[in-house]
Short mmCIF file of C-alpha atoms and ligand atoms in Angstrom, two decimals:
data_model
loop_
_atom_site.label_atom_id
_atom_site.label_comp_id
_atom_site.label_asym_id
_atom_site.label_seq_id
_atom_site.Cartn_x
_atom_site.Cartn_y
_atom_site.Cartn_z
CA MET A 21 148.55 72.30 268.80
CA SER A 22 145.56 73.71 270.62
CA ASP A 23 142.29 74.54 268.94
CA SER A 24 138.88 75.63 270.10
CA THR A 25 138.11 72.22 271.56
CA SER A 26 141.48 71.42 273.12
CA PRO A 27 141.42 71.26 276.89
CA LEU A 28 143.49 73.66 278.92
CA ASP A 29 146.27 71.69 280.57
CA LEU A 30 147.21 73.21 283.92
CA THR A 31 150.13 72.04 286.05
CA PHE A 32 150.37 73.62 289.48
CA LEU A 33 154.02 74.05 290.37
CA GLY A 34 153.02 75.48 293.73
CA SER A 35 149.79 76.04 295.60
CA GLY A 36 150.84 77.81 298.80
CA ASN A 37 150.84 81.30 300.21
CA ALA A 38 153.80 83.54 301.02
CA PHE A 39 154.41 81.69 304.30
CA GLY A 40 154.81 78.24 302.76
CA ALA A 41 151.75 77.01 304.65
CA GLU A 42 151.54 73.22 304.93
CA GLY A 43 154.92 73.01 303.22
CA ARG A 44 153.38 74.00 299.89
CA ALA A 45 155.57 75.57 297.22
CA PHE A 46 154.83 79.15 296.18
CA SER A 47 151.79 79.72 294.01
CA SER A 48 152.53 79.24 290.31
CA PHE A 49 151.09 77.25 287.44
CA VAL A 50 151.86 76.39 283.83
CA VAL A 51 149.24 76.21 281.08
CA ASN A 52 149.81 73.93 278.08
CA ASN A 53 153.47 73.59 279.07
CA ARG A 54 154.15 77.05 277.59
CA TYR A 55 152.58 79.77 279.66
CA LEU A 56 153.80 80.36 283.20
CA PHE A 57 151.53 82.27 285.56
CA ASP A 58 153.65 83.76 288.36
CA CYS A 59 157.11 82.71 289.29
CA GLY A 60 157.92 82.20 292.96
CA PRO A 61 161.35 81.20 294.26
CA THR A 62 160.50 77.46 294.44
CA LEU A 63 160.14 77.49 290.66
CA LEU A 64 163.02 75.29 289.55
CA GLN A 65 162.54 72.53 292.11
CA GLN A 66 158.90 72.24 291.09
CA MET A 67 159.65 72.35 287.37
CA ARG A 68 162.09 69.48 287.85
CA LYS A 69 159.47 67.42 289.67
CA ALA A 70 156.87 68.19 286.98
CA ASP A 71 159.36 67.51 284.17
CA ILE A 72 158.75 70.92 282.63
CA GLN A 73 161.75 72.56 280.98
CA SER A 74 162.49 76.28 281.09
CA ASN A 75 163.08 76.14 277.33
CA ASP A 76 159.44 75.09 276.88
CA ILE A 77 158.14 78.27 278.52
CA ASP A 78 157.34 81.02 276.01
CA VAL A 79 155.50 83.52 278.18
CA ILE A 80 155.66 84.48 281.86
CA LEU A 81 152.84 86.56 283.32
CA ILE A 82 153.62 88.26 286.63
CA SER A 83 150.61 89.39 288.67
CA HIS A 84 152.48 91.64 291.11
CA PHE A 85 155.89 92.11 292.68
CA HIS A 86 155.47 90.25 295.96
CA ALA A 87 158.38 87.86 296.30
CA ASP A 88 156.26 84.70 296.42
CA HIS A 89 155.09 85.54 292.87
CA PHE A 90 158.21 87.08 291.39
CA PHE A 91 161.53 86.04 292.96
CA GLY A 92 161.82 82.85 290.91
CA LEU A 93 162.85 84.80 287.83
CA PRO A 94 166.62 84.84 288.54
CA PHE A 95 166.50 81.05 288.76
CA PHE A 96 164.55 80.86 285.51
CA PHE A 97 167.22 82.98 283.80
CA LEU A 98 170.00 80.93 285.36
CA ASP A 99 168.48 77.75 283.95
CA ALA A 100 167.84 79.34 280.55
CA TRP A 101 171.47 80.47 280.42
CA ARG A 102 172.77 76.99 281.23
CA ASN A 103 170.45 75.49 278.62
CA GLN A 104 171.73 77.98 276.03
CA ARG A 105 168.22 79.17 275.30
CA GLU A 106 167.89 81.00 272.00
CA LYS A 107 164.16 81.51 271.50
CA GLU A 108 162.47 84.67 272.56
CA LEU A 109 160.89 84.90 276.00
CA THR A 110 158.01 87.26 276.78
CA ILE A 111 157.58 88.57 280.32
CA ALA A 112 154.48 90.61 281.13
CA GLY A 113 153.92 92.36 284.41
CA PRO A 114 153.21 95.66 286.14
CA ALA A 115 154.95 98.90 285.20
CA GLY A 116 158.67 98.65 285.85
CA ILE A 117 158.83 94.93 285.11
CA GLU A 118 162.02 95.16 283.04
CA GLU A 119 163.86 97.26 285.63
CA ARG A 120 162.71 94.93 288.41
CA VAL A 121 163.91 91.84 286.58
CA ASP A 122 167.25 93.49 285.76
CA GLY A 123 167.62 94.46 289.40
CA LEU A 124 166.95 90.92 290.60
CA LEU A 125 169.46 89.51 288.14
CA LYS A 126 172.12 92.01 289.19
CA LEU A 127 171.54 91.08 292.83
CA GLY A 128 171.40 87.35 292.31
CA TYR A 129 173.46 86.35 289.27
CA SER A 130 175.23 89.44 287.99
CA MET A 131 177.25 87.50 285.42
CA ILE A 132 174.16 86.37 283.51
CA PRO A 133 172.75 89.42 281.69
CA GLY A 134 175.73 89.83 279.37
CA LYS A 135 175.76 86.16 278.44
CA LEU A 136 172.17 85.48 277.42
CA LYS A 137 171.59 84.43 273.82
CA PHE A 138 167.87 85.11 273.73
CA HIS A 139 165.76 88.21 273.46
CA VAL A 140 163.39 89.11 276.23
CA ARG A 141 160.28 90.97 275.17
CA TYR A 142 158.80 92.89 278.07
CA ILE A 143 155.17 93.95 278.20
CA GLU A 144 154.18 96.48 280.83
CA VAL A 145 150.53 95.82 281.53
CA THR A 146 147.95 98.42 282.41
CA ASP A 147 144.30 98.13 283.28
CA GLY A 148 142.46 96.78 280.23
CA LEU A 149 145.59 96.23 278.15
CA GLU A 150 145.20 93.56 275.48
CA ALA A 151 148.27 91.81 274.11
CA GLU A 152 149.39 88.65 272.35
CA ALA A 153 152.47 86.51 272.82
CA ALA A 154 153.27 83.07 271.41
CA GLY A 155 149.65 82.15 270.78
CA LEU A 156 148.36 83.50 274.08
CA GLN A 157 146.00 86.43 273.84
CA PHE A 158 145.58 88.08 277.18
CA THR A 159 144.16 91.04 278.97
CA ALA A 160 145.11 92.49 282.33
CA SER A 161 142.81 94.00 284.89
CA THR A 162 143.75 96.01 287.96
CA VAL A 163 142.79 94.29 291.20
CA VAL A 164 142.85 95.45 294.80
CA HIS A 165 145.39 93.58 296.97
CA VAL A 166 147.83 95.84 298.84
CA PRO A 167 148.07 99.63 298.49
CA GLU A 168 151.80 99.78 297.82
CA LEU A 169 151.75 97.68 294.63
CA MET A 170 149.99 97.65 291.30
CA CYS A 171 148.36 94.20 291.11
CA TYR A 172 146.74 92.51 288.15
CA ALA A 173 144.47 89.63 287.31
CA TYR A 174 144.77 88.12 283.85
CA ARG A 175 142.40 86.61 281.39
CA GLY A 176 144.06 84.50 278.72
CA GLN A 177 142.67 83.10 275.50
CA ILE A 178 144.29 80.03 273.94
CA GLY A 179 142.54 78.86 270.81
CA GLY A 180 138.88 79.02 271.75
CA ARG A 181 139.41 78.44 275.46
CA SER A 182 139.82 81.03 278.16
CA ILE A 183 141.34 81.15 281.61
CA VAL A 184 141.24 83.75 284.36
CA TYR A 185 143.89 84.06 287.07
CA SER A 186 143.22 86.32 290.03
CA GLY A 187 146.82 86.90 291.09
CA ASP A 188 146.53 88.08 294.68
CA SER A 189 143.31 90.00 295.09
CA THR A 190 140.36 90.93 297.21
CA LEU A 191 136.80 90.85 295.92
CA CYS A 192 136.79 93.76 293.47
CA ASP A 193 135.27 94.86 290.18
CA GLY A 194 138.57 94.42 288.33
CA LEU A 195 138.48 90.70 289.03
CA ILE A 196 134.76 90.13 288.62
CA ARG A 197 134.61 91.73 285.20
CA LEU A 198 136.95 89.07 283.80
CA ILE A 199 134.85 86.12 284.99
CA PRO A 200 131.79 85.81 282.69
CA GLY A 201 132.47 83.45 279.79
CA ALA A 202 135.75 82.07 281.14
CA ASP A 203 136.20 78.29 280.94
CA VAL A 204 138.65 77.99 283.83
CA VAL A 205 139.00 80.38 286.78
CA VAL A 206 142.02 80.13 289.09
CA LEU A 207 141.53 82.05 292.33
CA GLU A 208 143.76 82.65 295.28
CA CYS A 209 142.02 81.97 298.58
CA SER A 210 142.78 82.59 302.22
CA CYS A 211 140.64 80.90 304.84
CA GLY A 212 142.44 82.65 307.71
CA HIS A 213 140.66 86.02 307.54
CA GLU A 214 143.45 87.94 305.87
CA PRO A 215 141.93 91.19 304.58
CA VAL A 216 144.19 91.47 301.51
CA HIS A 217 143.11 88.09 300.11
CA LEU A 218 139.95 86.37 298.87
CA ALA A 219 137.95 84.50 301.51
CA PRO A 220 135.73 81.48 300.80
CA SER A 221 132.66 83.73 300.85
CA ASP A 222 134.31 85.87 298.14
CA ILE A 223 134.99 82.77 296.07
CA ALA A 224 131.29 81.89 296.27
CA GLU A 225 130.40 85.40 295.08
CA ILE A 226 132.83 85.17 292.17
CA LYS A 227 131.54 81.71 291.28
CA SER A 228 128.06 83.17 290.89
CA HIS A 229 129.42 85.21 287.95
CA THR A 230 130.85 82.20 286.09
CA SER A 231 129.21 80.77 283.01
CA PRO A 232 127.67 77.28 283.02
CA GLY A 233 130.35 74.63 282.78
CA ALA A 234 133.16 76.84 284.05
CA ARG A 235 135.56 75.23 286.50
CA VAL A 236 136.96 77.09 289.51
CA ILE A 237 140.29 76.15 291.09
CA VAL A 238 141.49 77.60 294.39
CA THR A 239 145.20 78.02 295.12
CA HIS A 240 147.62 80.17 297.21
CA LEU A 241 146.27 78.26 300.21
CA ASP A 242 147.01 79.05 303.83
CA GLY A 243 146.19 75.80 305.63
CA HIS A 244 143.15 77.18 307.45
CA ALA A 245 140.42 75.63 305.30
CA ARG A 246 137.42 74.25 307.18
CA SER A 247 134.96 71.62 306.08
CA GLY A 248 132.72 73.08 303.41
CA ASP A 249 135.02 75.95 302.44
CA PHE A 250 135.83 74.40 299.07
CA ASP A 251 132.65 72.51 298.20
CA ASP A 252 132.10 72.35 294.42
CA LEU A 253 135.58 73.72 293.74
CA LEU A 254 138.77 72.15 292.50
CA VAL A 255 141.61 72.54 294.98
CA ALA A 256 145.17 72.94 293.75
CA GLN A 257 147.95 70.85 295.22
CA ASP A 258 151.63 71.07 294.39
CA LEU A 259 152.21 69.25 291.09
CA ALA A 260 148.48 68.65 290.54
CA ARG A 261 147.49 68.59 286.88
CA PHE A 262 144.07 69.49 285.55
CA CYS A 263 142.99 69.05 281.92
CA LEU A 264 139.80 71.07 281.65
ZN1 ZN B 316 151.00 85.85 297.31
ZN1 ZN B 317 150.69 89.38 297.20
#
């Protein structure tokens, strides 16, 4: 059980960008073995390596509908079906999340939806929404990434500890407003000058808004980091675990 002094236990299933830079798996991490932040299509391989079971996951937060963050869900459902999952699963994400998941399942494993033995609770997030699921209190905040999608950052509260996840984002007010007071901040970062992602200079700006003692982890990496880009930051690797 977590309490106000329990560390947050983060396992990075993947730490790469949409192009699989450096052979990294798609960006995704699990907190306290229960809360999955994003769900790329390398999900199951990485869960096997990390010895995390789909039945242990209570909540999945989806930041946006780009495939590197979202297309792992059919595999999650496939595994849950084989494991005869019975406990409720909560999936939170942008408007249309339930229809998107249903569509992916119909495309990928059309026999599954009628056979599942568990209830899926969907939460459509909006800017500033506050919700609770399986001991995770969270809020969503609209961030600027690409114009064709609604994209969200999340701030989660587990016991007395808090974590912010940028999703994919540029430097924007929606992300910065979540930062003060957070214990752990997980930020995507591109060092290759991609305008729809955070650059190292943006990370430095965001870090200036953190509270004393906060830890910043960069992920969703593109293989273009230069010496000094990640000074004073924690850098995610596939299967890296941080207890913070
Ligand atoms: Zn991405
Ligand atoms: Zn994206």
